[in-house]
Amino acid sequence: DTEVTQTPKHLVMGMTNKKSLKCEQHMGHRAMYWYKQKAKKPPELMFVYSYEKLSINESVPSRFSPECPNSSLLNLHLHALQPEDSALYLCASSQGAHGYGYTFGSGTRLTVV
Amino acid sequence: RKEVEQDPGPFNVPEGATVAFNCTYSNSASQSFFWYRQDCRKEPKLLMSVYSSGNEDGRFTAQLNRASQYISLLIRDSKLSDSATYLCVELANAGGTSYGKLTFGQGTILTVHP
């Protein structure tokens, strides 16, 4: 299994809703990542988990809350989002510091209304 | 100054053309670089790694010039299926960690037409 699986593929949520994005990999990778990609822009790193511990938070607003329940799963909890948070949210995983096997999921396209 | 800067494009070329993309980076200590390809509304996918010695994969050739902090991608004999956004990517990792942070250039849009 060489895939990163993200669900849902599409999500529309209101500004008062709470929702979660899910990411799963079974490649034994010990680093997992959340990236955000706005339209016509490159992906930007949000969070890094290494060995299930949060290693990097790129000054992301607290309305985004990551969680790593185990080495295969990564969640992103969303609460009180703004329309400008609408974007493609990409999960990735890798093995080791040199990014061996860096693999992206197909993303969740989020629209905040 | 942005960490990774790319030609803005867009590039619009006929099938069979040769096209080159360039990219510069600001951190002289950066170790690893890649070219990714991203199709419309899809995730980025690794195209190839970039080495100082240069590397070739079929019609694609990537080159890293550390002295000039410059990266290039050459596509020969362009195909319609090469139409995509090409992203220059730097991998940064802190010593002793087991993860790597990818920093993407702005991307260059390539359209190959018949």
PDB file of C-alpha atoms in Angstrom:
ATOM      1  CA  ASP A   1       0.000   0.000   0.000  1.00  0.00           C
ATOM      2  CA  THR A   2       1.735   3.174  -1.207  1.00  0.00           C
ATOM      3  CA  GLU A   3      -1.122   5.583  -0.758  1.00  0.00           C
ATOM      4  CA  VAL A   4      -2.240   8.371   1.499  1.00  0.00           C
ATOM      5  CA  THR A   5      -6.020   8.334   1.756  1.00  0.00           C
ATOM      6  CA  GLN A   6      -7.965  11.450   2.633  1.00  0.00           C
ATOM      7  CA  THR A   7     -11.639  11.792   3.462  1.00  0.00           C
ATOM      8  CA  PRO A   8     -13.884  13.436   2.602  1.00  0.00           C
ATOM      9  CA  LYS A   9     -12.873  14.505  -0.896  1.00  0.00           C
ATOM     10  CA  HIS A  10     -15.188  17.502  -0.769  1.00  0.00           C
ATOM     11  CA  LEU A  11     -16.654  19.367   2.193  1.00  0.00           C
ATOM     12  CA  VAL A  12     -18.933  22.360   2.441  1.00  0.00           C
ATOM     13  CA  MET A  13     -19.377  23.791   5.896  1.00  0.00           C
ATOM     14  CA  GLY A  14     -20.881  26.817   7.530  1.00  0.00           C
ATOM     15  CA  MET A  15     -18.901  29.195   9.684  1.00  0.00           C
ATOM     16  CA  THR A  16     -20.474  27.826  12.867  1.00  0.00           C
ATOM     17  CA  ASN A  17     -19.960  24.156  12.023  1.00  0.00           C
ATOM     18  CA  LYS A  18     -17.437  21.717  13.439  1.00  0.00           C
ATOM     19  CA  LYS A  19     -15.994  19.180  11.036  1.00  0.00           C
ATOM     20  CA  SER A  20     -12.951  16.951  10.745  1.00  0.00           C
ATOM     21  CA  LEU A  21     -10.685  15.978   7.894  1.00  0.00           C
ATOM     22  CA  LYS A  22      -9.126  12.531   8.017  1.00  0.00           C
ATOM     23  CA  CYS A  23      -5.924  11.125   6.609  1.00  0.00           C
ATOM     24  CA  GLU A  24      -4.587   7.567   6.697  1.00  0.00           C
ATOM     25  CA  GLN A  25      -1.425   5.850   5.511  1.00  0.00           C
ATOM     26  CA  HIS A  26      -0.146   2.307   5.946  1.00  0.00           C
ATOM     27  CA  MET A  27       3.363   2.736   4.608  1.00  0.00           C
ATOM     28  CA  GLY A  28       4.916   2.829   8.073  1.00  0.00           C
ATOM     29  CA  HIS A  29       5.873   6.469   7.609  1.00  0.00           C
ATOM     30  CA  ARG A  30       6.575   8.204  10.909  1.00  0.00           C
ATOM     31  CA  ALA A  31       6.086  11.779   9.708  1.00  0.00           C
ATOM     32  CA  MET A  32       2.723  13.146   8.640  1.00  0.00           C
ATOM     33  CA  TYR A  33       1.861  16.602   7.405  1.00  0.00           C
ATOM     34  CA  TRP A  34      -0.998  18.969   6.683  1.00  0.00           C
ATOM     35  CA  TYR A  35      -0.584  21.429   3.806  1.00  0.00           C
ATOM     36  CA  LYS A  36      -3.048  24.064   2.652  1.00  0.00           C
ATOM     37  CA  GLN A  37      -3.342  25.134  -0.972  1.00  0.00           C
ATOM     38  CA  LYS A  38      -5.350  28.155  -2.032  1.00  0.00           C
ATOM     39  CA  ALA A  39      -6.450  28.533  -5.629  1.00  0.00           C
ATOM     40  CA  LYS A  40      -3.589  29.342  -8.020  1.00  0.00           C
ATOM     41  CA  LYS A  41      -1.064  29.193  -5.150  1.00  0.00           C
ATOM     42  CA  PRO A  42       1.429  26.525  -4.114  1.00  0.00           C
ATOM     43  CA  PRO A  43       0.862  24.289  -1.096  1.00  0.00           C
ATOM     44  CA  GLU A  44       1.963  25.744   2.238  1.00  0.00           C
ATOM     45  CA  LEU A  45       2.859  23.722   5.302  1.00  0.00           C
ATOM     46  CA  MET A  46       0.506  23.921   8.278  1.00  0.00           C
ATOM     47  CA  PHE A  47       1.536  21.154  10.692  1.00  0.00           C
ATOM     48  CA  VAL A  48       4.074  18.356  11.014  1.00  0.00           C
ATOM     49  CA  TYR A  49       3.716  15.305  13.235  1.00  0.00           C
ATOM     50  CA  SER A  50       6.736  13.162  13.856  1.00  0.00           C
ATOM     51  CA  TYR A  51       6.336   9.905  15.780  1.00  0.00           C
ATOM     52  CA  GLU A  52       2.815  11.040  16.682  1.00  0.00           C
ATOM     53  CA  LYS A  53       4.026  14.251  18.293  1.00  0.00           C
ATOM     54  CA  LEU A  54       3.392  17.730  16.955  1.00  0.00           C
ATOM     55  CA  SER A  55       6.753  18.995  15.715  1.00  0.00           C
ATOM     56  CA  ILE A  56       5.840  22.054  13.667  1.00  0.00           C
ATOM     57  CA  ASN A  57       2.888  24.433  13.819  1.00  0.00           C
ATOM     58  CA  GLU A  58       3.400  27.141  11.206  1.00  0.00           C
ATOM     59  CA  SER A  59       1.485  29.761  13.222  1.00  0.00           C
ATOM     60  CA  VAL A  60      -1.817  28.296  12.147  1.00  0.00           C
ATOM     61  CA  PRO A  61      -4.953  29.863  13.726  1.00  0.00           C
ATOM     62  CA  SER A  62      -6.463  27.845  16.547  1.00  0.00           C
ATOM     63  CA  ARG A  63      -9.635  27.225  14.570  1.00  0.00           C
ATOM     64  CA  PHE A  64      -7.534  24.470  12.957  1.00  0.00           C
ATOM     65  CA  SER A  65      -6.690  21.731  15.442  1.00  0.00           C
ATOM     66  CA  PRO A  66      -4.566  18.761  14.359  1.00  0.00           C
ATOM     67  CA  GLU A  67      -4.593  15.369  16.012  1.00  0.00           C
ATOM     68  CA  CYS A  68      -2.531  12.249  15.493  1.00  0.00           C
ATOM     69  CA  PRO A  69      -4.322   9.328  17.221  1.00  0.00           C
ATOM     70  CA  ASN A  70      -1.752   6.761  16.044  1.00  0.00           C
ATOM     71  CA  SER A  71       1.080   6.333  13.595  1.00  0.00           C
ATOM     72  CA  SER A  72      -1.279   5.740  10.659  1.00  0.00           C
ATOM     73  CA  LEU A  73      -3.892   8.416  11.215  1.00  0.00           C
ATOM     74  CA  LEU A  74      -3.911  12.180  11.097  1.00  0.00           C
ATOM     75  CA  ASN A  75      -6.944  14.368  11.653  1.00  0.00           C
ATOM     76  CA  LEU A  76      -7.585  18.058  11.209  1.00  0.00           C
ATOM     77  CA  HIS A  77     -10.450  19.394  13.312  1.00  0.00           C
ATOM     78  CA  LEU A  78     -12.139  22.509  11.987  1.00  0.00           C
ATOM     79  CA  HIS A  79     -14.231  24.947  14.003  1.00  0.00           C
ATOM     80  CA  ALA A  80     -15.528  28.453  13.340  1.00  0.00           C
ATOM     81  CA  LEU A  81     -13.802  28.726   9.993  1.00  0.00           C
ATOM     82  CA  GLN A  82     -13.945  31.764   7.740  1.00  0.00           C
ATOM     83  CA  PRO A  83     -14.708  31.863   4.018  1.00  0.00           C
ATOM     84  CA  GLU A  84     -11.040  32.668   3.353  1.00  0.00           C
ATOM     85  CA  ASP A  85     -10.172  29.239   4.781  1.00  0.00           C
ATOM     86  CA  SER A  86     -11.691  27.663   1.678  1.00  0.00           C
ATOM     87  CA  ALA A  87      -8.873  25.720   0.053  1.00  0.00           C
ATOM     88  CA  LEU A  88      -7.519  22.303  -0.845  1.00  0.00           C
ATOM     89  CA  TYR A  89      -6.177  20.610   2.284  1.00  0.00           C
ATOM     90  CA  LEU A  90      -3.468  18.099   1.518  1.00  0.00           C
ATOM     91  CA  CYS A  91      -2.170  15.420   3.825  1.00  0.00           C
ATOM     92  CA  ALA A  92       1.264  13.910   3.228  1.00  0.00           C
ATOM     93  CA  SER A  93       3.559  11.397   4.843  1.00  0.00           C
ATOM     94  CA  SER A  94       7.244  10.593   4.609  1.00  0.00           C
ATOM     95  CA  GLN A  95       9.886   8.354   6.059  1.00  0.00           C
ATOM     96  CA  GLY A  96      12.932  10.009   7.550  1.00  0.00           C
ATOM     97  CA  ALA A  97      14.468  13.467   7.521  1.00  0.00           C
ATOM     98  CA  HIS A  98      15.339  13.352   3.867  1.00  0.00           C
ATOM     99  CA  GLY A  99      11.737  13.038   2.834  1.00  0.00           C
ATOM    100  CA  TYR A 100      12.088   9.536   1.492  1.00  0.00           C
ATOM    101  CA  GLY A 101       8.842   8.445  -0.071  1.00  0.00           C
ATOM    102  CA  TYR A 102       7.120  11.812   0.463  1.00  0.00           C
ATOM    103  CA  THR A 103       3.563  11.043  -0.643  1.00  0.00           C
ATOM    104  CA  PHE A 104       0.557  13.323  -0.879  1.00  0.00           C
ATOM    105  CA  GLY A 105      -3.065  12.359  -0.542  1.00  0.00           C
ATOM    106  CA  SER A 106      -5.549  13.575  -3.130  1.00  0.00           C
ATOM    107  CA  GLY A 107      -6.771  16.271  -0.759  1.00  0.00           C
ATOM    108  CA  THR A 108     -10.023  17.546   0.680  1.00  0.00           C
ATOM    109  CA  ARG A 109     -11.522  20.481  -1.153  1.00  0.00           C
ATOM    110  CA  LEU A 110     -13.100  22.626   1.547  1.00  0.00           C
ATOM    111  CA  THR A 111     -15.599  25.376   0.973  1.00  0.00           C
ATOM    112  CA  VAL A 112     -16.664  27.560   3.895  1.00  0.00           C
ATOM    113  CA  VAL A 113     -19.966  29.356   3.382  1.00  0.00           C
TER     114      VAL A 113
ATOM    115  CA  ARG B   1      12.846  37.396  -0.645  1.00  0.00           C
ATOM    116  CA  LYS B   2      10.907  34.181  -1.240  1.00  0.00           C
ATOM    117  CA  GLU B   3      12.718  30.977  -0.347  1.00  0.00           C
ATOM    118  CA  VAL B   4      12.043  29.413  -3.739  1.00  0.00           C
ATOM    119  CA  GLU B   5      11.346  31.523  -6.810  1.00  0.00           C
ATOM    120  CA  GLN B   6      10.234  30.278 -10.188  1.00  0.00           C
ATOM    121  CA  ASP B   7       9.614  31.627 -13.647  1.00  0.00           C
ATOM    122  CA  PRO B   8       6.012  32.792 -13.490  1.00  0.00           C
ATOM    123  CA  GLY B   9       5.081  31.519 -16.953  1.00  0.00           C
ATOM    124  CA  PRO B  10       2.684  30.594 -18.366  1.00  0.00           C
ATOM    125  CA  PHE B  11       4.432  28.657 -21.086  1.00  0.00           C
ATOM    126  CA  ASN B  12       2.395  27.820 -24.156  1.00  0.00           C
ATOM    127  CA  VAL B  13       4.289  25.542 -26.548  1.00  0.00           C
ATOM    128  CA  PRO B  14       3.496  23.272 -29.511  1.00  0.00           C
ATOM    129  CA  GLU B  15       3.849  19.531 -29.319  1.00  0.00           C
ATOM    130  CA  GLY B  16       7.418  18.445 -29.873  1.00  0.00           C
ATOM    131  CA  ALA B  17       8.924  21.638 -28.490  1.00  0.00           C
ATOM    132  CA  THR B  18      11.655  21.776 -25.886  1.00  0.00           C
ATOM    133  CA  VAL B  19      10.848  23.890 -22.840  1.00  0.00           C
ATOM    134  CA  ALA B  20      12.963  24.858 -19.842  1.00  0.00           C
ATOM    135  CA  PHE B  21      11.881  25.990 -16.399  1.00  0.00           C
ATOM    136  CA  ASN B  22      14.146  27.747 -13.953  1.00  0.00           C
ATOM    137  CA  CYS B  23      14.074  28.207 -10.237  1.00  0.00           C
ATOM    138  CA  THR B  24      16.295  29.923  -7.671  1.00  0.00           C
ATOM    139  CA  TYR B  25      16.535  29.334  -3.942  1.00  0.00           C
ATOM    140  CA  SER B  26      17.733  31.572  -1.159  1.00  0.00           C
ATOM    141  CA  ASN B  27      19.038  29.161   1.485  1.00  0.00           C
ATOM    142  CA  SER B  28      22.538  28.105   0.540  1.00  0.00           C
ATOM    143  CA  ALA B  29      22.392  25.329   3.148  1.00  0.00           C
ATOM    144  CA  SER B  30      19.422  23.629   1.507  1.00  0.00           C
ATOM    145  CA  GLN B  31      20.209  20.053   0.665  1.00  0.00           C
ATOM    146  CA  SER B  32      17.468  18.542  -1.395  1.00  0.00           C
ATOM    147  CA  PHE B  33      15.395  19.720  -4.308  1.00  0.00           C
ATOM    148  CA  PHE B  34      12.655  18.244  -6.418  1.00  0.00           C
ATOM    149  CA  TRP B  35      10.390  18.985  -9.296  1.00  0.00           C
ATOM    150  CA  TYR B  36       6.727  18.183  -8.721  1.00  0.00           C
ATOM    151  CA  ARG B  37       3.945  18.161 -11.237  1.00  0.00           C
ATOM    152  CA  GLN B  38       0.397  19.166 -10.354  1.00  0.00           C
ATOM    153  CA  ASP B  39      -2.570  18.641 -12.630  1.00  0.00           C
ATOM    154  CA  CYS B  40      -5.630  20.833 -12.298  1.00  0.00           C
ATOM    155  CA  ARG B  41      -7.530  20.083  -9.075  1.00  0.00           C
ATOM    156  CA  LYS B  42      -5.198  17.201  -8.207  1.00  0.00           C
ATOM    157  CA  GLU B  43      -2.477  16.698  -5.622  1.00  0.00           C
ATOM    158  CA  PRO B  44       1.186  17.423  -6.412  1.00  0.00           C
ATOM    159  CA  LYS B  45       3.136  14.398  -7.581  1.00  0.00           C
ATOM    160  CA  LEU B  46       6.872  13.916  -7.566  1.00  0.00           C
ATOM    161  CA  LEU B  47       8.328  14.235 -11.038  1.00  0.00           C
ATOM    162  CA  MET B  48      12.000  13.870 -10.198  1.00  0.00           C
ATOM    163  CA  SER B  49      14.710  14.647  -7.705  1.00  0.00           C
ATOM    164  CA  VAL B  50      17.387  17.162  -8.600  1.00  0.00           C
ATOM    165  CA  TYR B  51      21.095  16.480  -8.176  1.00  0.00           C
ATOM    166  CA  SER B  52      24.225  18.528  -8.784  1.00  0.00           C
ATOM    167  CA  SER B  53      25.395  15.935 -11.266  1.00  0.00           C
ATOM    168  CA  GLY B  54      22.171  16.323 -13.183  1.00  0.00           C
ATOM    169  CA  ASN B  55      19.677  13.572 -13.739  1.00  0.00           C
ATOM    170  CA  GLU B  56      17.612  12.464 -16.650  1.00  0.00           C
ATOM    171  CA  ASP B  57      14.395  10.497 -16.822  1.00  0.00           C
ATOM    172  CA  GLY B  58      13.279   9.948 -20.379  1.00  0.00           C
ATOM    173  CA  ARG B  59      12.400  13.329 -21.858  1.00  0.00           C
ATOM    174  CA  PHE B  60      13.010  15.146 -18.577  1.00  0.00           C
ATOM    175  CA  THR B  61      16.347  16.479 -17.357  1.00  0.00           C
ATOM    176  CA  ALA B  62      16.869  18.230 -14.021  1.00  0.00           C
ATOM    177  CA  GLN B  63      19.952  20.123 -12.919  1.00  0.00           C
ATOM    178  CA  LEU B  64      21.098  21.765  -9.707  1.00  0.00           C
ATOM    179  CA  ASN B  65      23.764  24.475  -9.672  1.00  0.00           C
ATOM    180  CA  ARG B  66      24.722  25.046  -6.051  1.00  0.00           C
ATOM    181  CA  ALA B  67      27.124  27.894  -6.795  1.00  0.00           C
ATOM    182  CA  SER B  68      24.340  29.913  -8.421  1.00  0.00           C
ATOM    183  CA  GLN B  69      21.565  28.450  -6.222  1.00  0.00           C
ATOM    184  CA  TYR B  70      19.700  27.610  -9.376  1.00  0.00           C
ATOM    185  CA  ILE B  71      17.584  24.653 -10.433  1.00  0.00           C
ATOM    186  CA  SER B  72      16.328  23.797 -13.877  1.00  0.00           C
ATOM    187  CA  LEU B  73      13.984  21.371 -15.590  1.00  0.00           C
ATOM    188  CA  LEU B  74      14.183  20.639 -19.299  1.00  0.00           C
ATOM    189  CA  ILE B  75      11.386  18.876 -21.126  1.00  0.00           C
ATOM    190  CA  ARG B  76      12.160  17.611 -24.604  1.00  0.00           C
ATOM    191  CA  ASP B  77       9.671  16.575 -27.261  1.00  0.00           C
ATOM    192  CA  SER B  78       6.702  17.978 -25.331  1.00  0.00           C
ATOM    193  CA  LYS B  79       3.495  15.965 -25.306  1.00  0.00           C
ATOM    194  CA  LEU B  80      -0.053  17.157 -24.802  1.00  0.00           C
ATOM    195  CA  SER B  81      -0.056  15.160 -21.562  1.00  0.00           C
ATOM    196  CA  ASP B  82       2.795  17.302 -20.206  1.00  0.00           C
ATOM    197  CA  SER B  83       0.333  20.174 -19.715  1.00  0.00           C
ATOM    198  CA  ALA B  84       0.329  20.858 -15.984  1.00  0.00           C
ATOM    199  CA  THR B  85       1.786  23.129 -13.318  1.00  0.00           C
ATOM    200  CA  TYR B  86       5.428  22.389 -12.522  1.00  0.00           C
ATOM    201  CA  LEU B  87       6.554  23.167  -8.999  1.00  0.00           C
ATOM    202  CA  CYS B  88      10.123  23.648  -7.875  1.00  0.00           C
ATOM    203  CA  VAL B  89      10.424  22.302  -4.340  1.00  0.00           C
ATOM    204  CA  GLU B  90      13.017  22.580  -1.588  1.00  0.00           C
ATOM    205  CA  LEU B  91      13.192  20.024   1.196  1.00  0.00           C
ATOM    206  CA  ALA B  92      14.437  21.386   4.506  1.00  0.00           C
ATOM    207  CA  ASN B  93      15.093  19.282   7.530  1.00  0.00           C
ATOM    208  CA  ALA B  94      16.517  20.143  10.899  1.00  0.00           C
ATOM    209  CA  GLY B  95      19.368  18.038  12.144  1.00  0.00           C
ATOM    210  CA  GLY B  96      18.300  15.078  14.217  1.00  0.00           C
ATOM    211  CA  THR B  97      14.692  15.162  13.072  1.00  0.00           C
ATOM    212  CA  SER B  98      12.823  12.517  11.184  1.00  0.00           C
ATOM    213  CA  TYR B  99      10.737  14.762   8.966  1.00  0.00           C
ATOM    214  CA  GLY B 100      11.254  17.174   6.124  1.00  0.00           C
ATOM    215  CA  LYS B 101       9.465  20.400   5.318  1.00  0.00           C
ATOM    216  CA  LEU B 102       8.670  21.039   1.668  1.00  0.00           C
ATOM    217  CA  THR B 103       8.712  24.622   0.427  1.00  0.00           C
ATOM    218  CA  PHE B 104       7.141  25.085  -2.980  1.00  0.00           C
ATOM    219  CA  GLY B 105       7.846  27.681  -5.606  1.00  0.00           C
ATOM    220  CA  GLN B 106       4.892  29.502  -7.093  1.00  0.00           C
ATOM    221  CA  GLY B 107       4.679  27.042  -9.943  1.00  0.00           C
ATOM    222  CA  THR B 108       4.903  27.428 -13.680  1.00  0.00           C
ATOM    223  CA  ILE B 109       1.932  26.589 -15.844  1.00  0.00           C
ATOM    224  CA  LEU B 110       2.750  24.681 -19.022  1.00  0.00           C
ATOM    225  CA  THR B 111       0.255  24.235 -21.826  1.00  0.00           C
ATOM    226  CA  VAL B 112       1.251  22.048 -24.762  1.00  0.00           C
ATOM    227  CA  HIS B 113      -0.994  22.532 -27.780  1.00  0.00           C
ATOM    228  CA  PRO B 114      -1.367  20.459 -30.960  1.00  0.00           C
TER     229      PRO B 114
END
